[in-house]
mmCIF file of N, CA and C in Angstrom:
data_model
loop_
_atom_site.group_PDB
_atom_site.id
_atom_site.type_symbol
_atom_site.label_atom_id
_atom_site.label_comp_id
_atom_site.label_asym_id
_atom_site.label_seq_id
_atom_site.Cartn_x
_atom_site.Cartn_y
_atom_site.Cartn_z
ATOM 1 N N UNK A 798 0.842 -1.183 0.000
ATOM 2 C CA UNK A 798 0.000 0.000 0.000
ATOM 3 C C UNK A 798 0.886 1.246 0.000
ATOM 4 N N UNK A 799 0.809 2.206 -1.258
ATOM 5 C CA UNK A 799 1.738 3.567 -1.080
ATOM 6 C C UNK A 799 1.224 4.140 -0.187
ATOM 7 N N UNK A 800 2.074 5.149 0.455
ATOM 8 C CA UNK A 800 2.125 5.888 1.620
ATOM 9 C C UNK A 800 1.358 7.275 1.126
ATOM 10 N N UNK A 801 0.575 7.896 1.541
ATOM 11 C CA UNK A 801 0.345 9.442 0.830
ATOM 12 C C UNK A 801 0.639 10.364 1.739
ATOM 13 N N UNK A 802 1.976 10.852 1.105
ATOM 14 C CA UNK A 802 2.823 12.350 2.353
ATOM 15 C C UNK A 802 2.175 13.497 1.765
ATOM 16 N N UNK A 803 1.678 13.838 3.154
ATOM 17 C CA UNK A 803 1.150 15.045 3.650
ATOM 18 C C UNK A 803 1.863 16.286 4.377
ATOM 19 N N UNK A 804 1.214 17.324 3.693
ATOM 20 C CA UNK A 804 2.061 18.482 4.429
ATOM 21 C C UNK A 804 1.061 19.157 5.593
ATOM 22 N N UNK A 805 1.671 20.137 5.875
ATOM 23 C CA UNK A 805 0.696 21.633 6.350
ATOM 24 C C UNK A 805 0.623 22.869 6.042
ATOM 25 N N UNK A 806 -0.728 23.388 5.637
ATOM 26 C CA UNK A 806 -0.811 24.951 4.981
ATOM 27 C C UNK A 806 -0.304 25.687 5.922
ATOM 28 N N UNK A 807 0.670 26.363 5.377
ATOM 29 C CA UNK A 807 1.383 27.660 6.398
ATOM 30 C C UNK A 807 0.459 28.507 6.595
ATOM 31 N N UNK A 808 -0.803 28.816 6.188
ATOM 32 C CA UNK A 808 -1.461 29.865 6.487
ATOM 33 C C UNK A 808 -2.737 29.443 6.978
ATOM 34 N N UNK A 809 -3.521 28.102 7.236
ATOM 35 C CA UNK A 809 -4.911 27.653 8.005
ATOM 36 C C UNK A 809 -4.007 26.437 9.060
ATOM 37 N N UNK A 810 -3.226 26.051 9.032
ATOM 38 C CA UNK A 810 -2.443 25.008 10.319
ATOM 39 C C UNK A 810 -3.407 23.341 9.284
ATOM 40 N N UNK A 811 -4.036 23.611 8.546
ATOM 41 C CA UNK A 811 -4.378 21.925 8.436
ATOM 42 C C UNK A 811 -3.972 21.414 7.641
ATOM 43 N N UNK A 812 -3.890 20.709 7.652
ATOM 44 C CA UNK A 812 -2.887 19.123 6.513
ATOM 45 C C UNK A 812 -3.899 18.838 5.351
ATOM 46 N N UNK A 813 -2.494 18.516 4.184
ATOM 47 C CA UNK A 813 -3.212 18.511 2.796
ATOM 48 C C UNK A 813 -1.866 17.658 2.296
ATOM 49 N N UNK A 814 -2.491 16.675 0.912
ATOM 50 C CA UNK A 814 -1.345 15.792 0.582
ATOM 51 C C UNK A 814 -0.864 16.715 -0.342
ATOM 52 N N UNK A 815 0.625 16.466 -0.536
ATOM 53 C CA UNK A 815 1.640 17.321 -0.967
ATOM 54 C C UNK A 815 1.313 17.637 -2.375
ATOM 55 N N UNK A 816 0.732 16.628 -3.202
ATOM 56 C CA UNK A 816 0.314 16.743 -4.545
ATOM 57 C C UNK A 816 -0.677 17.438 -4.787
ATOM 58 N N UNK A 817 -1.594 17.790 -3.894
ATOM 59 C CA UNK A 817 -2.889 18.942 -3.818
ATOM 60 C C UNK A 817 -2.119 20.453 -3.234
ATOM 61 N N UNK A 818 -0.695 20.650 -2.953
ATOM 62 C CA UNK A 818 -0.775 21.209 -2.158
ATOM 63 C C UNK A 818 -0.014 22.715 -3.338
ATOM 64 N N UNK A 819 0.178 23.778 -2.872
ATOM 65 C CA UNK A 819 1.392 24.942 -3.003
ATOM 66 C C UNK A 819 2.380 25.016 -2.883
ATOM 67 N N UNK A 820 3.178 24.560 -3.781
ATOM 68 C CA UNK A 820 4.618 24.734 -2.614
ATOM 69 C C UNK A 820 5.344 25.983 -2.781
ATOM 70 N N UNK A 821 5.802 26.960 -1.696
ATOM 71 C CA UNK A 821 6.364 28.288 -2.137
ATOM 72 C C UNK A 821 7.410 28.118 -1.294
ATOM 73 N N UNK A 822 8.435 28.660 -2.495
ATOM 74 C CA UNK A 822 9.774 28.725 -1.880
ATOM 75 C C UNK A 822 10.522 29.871 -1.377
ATOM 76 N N UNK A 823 10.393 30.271 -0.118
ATOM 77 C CA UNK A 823 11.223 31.611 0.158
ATOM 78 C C UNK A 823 12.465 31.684 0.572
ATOM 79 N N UNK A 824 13.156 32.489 0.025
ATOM 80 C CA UNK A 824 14.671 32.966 0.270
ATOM 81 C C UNK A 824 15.044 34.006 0.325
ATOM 82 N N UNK A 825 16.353 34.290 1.155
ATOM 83 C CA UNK A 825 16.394 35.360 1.227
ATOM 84 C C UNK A 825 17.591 35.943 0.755
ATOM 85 N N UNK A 826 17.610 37.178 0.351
ATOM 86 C CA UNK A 826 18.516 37.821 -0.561
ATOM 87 C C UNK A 826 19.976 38.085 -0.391
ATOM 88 N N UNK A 827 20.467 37.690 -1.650
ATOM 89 C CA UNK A 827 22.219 37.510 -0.871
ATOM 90 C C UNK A 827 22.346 36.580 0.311
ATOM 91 N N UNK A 828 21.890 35.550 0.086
ATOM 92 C CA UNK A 828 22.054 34.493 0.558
ATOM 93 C C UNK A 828 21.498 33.105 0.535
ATOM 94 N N UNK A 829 22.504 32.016 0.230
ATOM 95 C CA UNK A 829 21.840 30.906 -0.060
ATOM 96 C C UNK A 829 20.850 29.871 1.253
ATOM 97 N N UNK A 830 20.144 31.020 1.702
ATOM 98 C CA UNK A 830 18.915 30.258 2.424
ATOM 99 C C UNK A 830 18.078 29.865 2.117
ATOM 100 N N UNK A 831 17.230 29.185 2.414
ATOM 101 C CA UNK A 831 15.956 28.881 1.514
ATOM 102 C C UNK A 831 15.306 27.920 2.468
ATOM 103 N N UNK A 832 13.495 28.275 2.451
ATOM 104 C CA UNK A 832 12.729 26.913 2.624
ATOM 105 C C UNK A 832 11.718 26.887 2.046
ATOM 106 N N UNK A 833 10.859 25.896 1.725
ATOM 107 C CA UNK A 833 9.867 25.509 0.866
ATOM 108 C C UNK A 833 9.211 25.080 2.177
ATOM 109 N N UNK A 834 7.506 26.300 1.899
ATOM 110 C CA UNK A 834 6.487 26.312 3.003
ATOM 111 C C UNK A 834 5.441 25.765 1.902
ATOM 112 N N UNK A 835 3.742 25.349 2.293
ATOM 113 C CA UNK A 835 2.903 24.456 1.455
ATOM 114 C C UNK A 835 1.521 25.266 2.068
ATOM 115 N N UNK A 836 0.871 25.116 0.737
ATOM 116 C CA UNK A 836 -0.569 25.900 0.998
ATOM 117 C C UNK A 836 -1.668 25.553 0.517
ATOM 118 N N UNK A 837 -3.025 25.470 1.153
ATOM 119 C CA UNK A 837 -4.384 24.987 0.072
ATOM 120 C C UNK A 837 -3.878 26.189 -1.329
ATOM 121 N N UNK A 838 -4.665 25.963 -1.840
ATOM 122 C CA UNK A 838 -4.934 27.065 -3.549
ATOM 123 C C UNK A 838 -5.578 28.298 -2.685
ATOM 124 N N UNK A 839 -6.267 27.492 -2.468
ATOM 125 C CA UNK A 839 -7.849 28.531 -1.986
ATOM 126 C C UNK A 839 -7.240 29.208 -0.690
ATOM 127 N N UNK A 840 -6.281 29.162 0.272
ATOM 128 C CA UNK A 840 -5.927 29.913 1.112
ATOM 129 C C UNK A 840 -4.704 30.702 0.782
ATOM 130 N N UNK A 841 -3.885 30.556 -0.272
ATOM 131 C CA UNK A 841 -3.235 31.477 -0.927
ATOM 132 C C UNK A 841 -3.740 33.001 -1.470
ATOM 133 N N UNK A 842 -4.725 32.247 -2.316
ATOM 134 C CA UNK A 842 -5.349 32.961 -2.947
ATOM 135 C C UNK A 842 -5.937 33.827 -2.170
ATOM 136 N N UNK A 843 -6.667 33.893 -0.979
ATOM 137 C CA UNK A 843 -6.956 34.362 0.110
ATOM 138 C C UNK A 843 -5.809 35.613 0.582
ATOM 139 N N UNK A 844 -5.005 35.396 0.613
ATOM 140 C CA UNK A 844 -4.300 36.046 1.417
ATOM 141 C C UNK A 844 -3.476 36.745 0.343
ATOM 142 N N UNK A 845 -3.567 36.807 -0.629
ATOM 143 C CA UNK A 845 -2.083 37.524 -1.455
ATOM 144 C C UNK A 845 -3.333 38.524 -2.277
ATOM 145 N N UNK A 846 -3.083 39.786 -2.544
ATOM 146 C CA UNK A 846 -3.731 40.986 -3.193
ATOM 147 C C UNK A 846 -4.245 41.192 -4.219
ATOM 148 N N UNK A 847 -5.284 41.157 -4.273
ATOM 149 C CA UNK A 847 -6.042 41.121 -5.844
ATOM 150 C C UNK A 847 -5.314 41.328 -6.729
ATOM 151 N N UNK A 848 -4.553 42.420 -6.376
ATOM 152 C CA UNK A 848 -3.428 42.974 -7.361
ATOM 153 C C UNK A 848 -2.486 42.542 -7.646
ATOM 154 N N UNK A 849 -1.715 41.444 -7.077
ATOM 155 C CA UNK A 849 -1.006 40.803 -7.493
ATOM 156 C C UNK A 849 -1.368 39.342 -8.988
ATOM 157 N N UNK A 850 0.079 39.789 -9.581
ATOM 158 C CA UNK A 850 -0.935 38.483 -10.628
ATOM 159 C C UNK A 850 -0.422 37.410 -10.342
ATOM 160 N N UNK A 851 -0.733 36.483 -10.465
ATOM 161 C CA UNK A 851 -0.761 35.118 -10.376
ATOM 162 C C UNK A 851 -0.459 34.610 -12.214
ATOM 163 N N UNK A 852 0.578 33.596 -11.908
ATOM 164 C CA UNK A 852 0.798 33.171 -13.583
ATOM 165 C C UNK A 852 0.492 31.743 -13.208
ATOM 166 N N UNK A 853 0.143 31.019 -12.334
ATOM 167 C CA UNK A 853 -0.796 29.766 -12.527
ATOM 168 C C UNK A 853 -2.100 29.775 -12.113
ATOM 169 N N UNK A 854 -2.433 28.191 -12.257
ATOM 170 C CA UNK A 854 -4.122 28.281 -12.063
ATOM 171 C C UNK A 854 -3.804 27.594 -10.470
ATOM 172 N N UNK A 855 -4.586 28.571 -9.430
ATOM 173 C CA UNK A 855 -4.944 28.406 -8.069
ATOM 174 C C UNK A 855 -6.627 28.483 -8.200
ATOM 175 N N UNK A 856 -7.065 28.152 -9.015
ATOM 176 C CA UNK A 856 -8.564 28.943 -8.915
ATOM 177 C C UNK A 856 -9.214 27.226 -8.345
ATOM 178 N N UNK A 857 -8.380 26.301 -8.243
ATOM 179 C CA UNK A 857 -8.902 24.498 -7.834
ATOM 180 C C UNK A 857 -9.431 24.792 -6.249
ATOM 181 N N UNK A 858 -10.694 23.870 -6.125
ATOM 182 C CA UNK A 858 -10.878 23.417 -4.737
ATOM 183 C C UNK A 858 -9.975 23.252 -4.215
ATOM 184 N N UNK A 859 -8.871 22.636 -4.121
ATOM 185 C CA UNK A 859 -7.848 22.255 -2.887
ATOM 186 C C UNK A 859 -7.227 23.210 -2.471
#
């Protein structure tokens, strides 16, 4: 039986499998830091500014 890995939306605290999920990678400048945080669609979308554009499709239930 495959395993289905699950993350957590950085922005509602509840768990979603990684393949439904957002993955956004932040780093920070002049420097090789980095982490990859995970999000529903629909709570991204939520939270980032009308005004901002978006160049994929988040518009999915998950």
């Amino acid at each position: 039986m495959e395993q289905i890995e699950t993350v957590m939306c950085c922005f509602c605290g509840k768990s979603l499998t990684h393949k439904d999920s957002v993955e956004i990678e932040i780093s920070i400048a002049n420097s090789e830091e980095s982490q990859c945080i995970f999000s529903h669609k629909k709570c991204l979308k939520k939270v980032l500014d009308k005004n901002v554009p978006i160049g994929i499709d988040i518009d999915d239930e998950n």
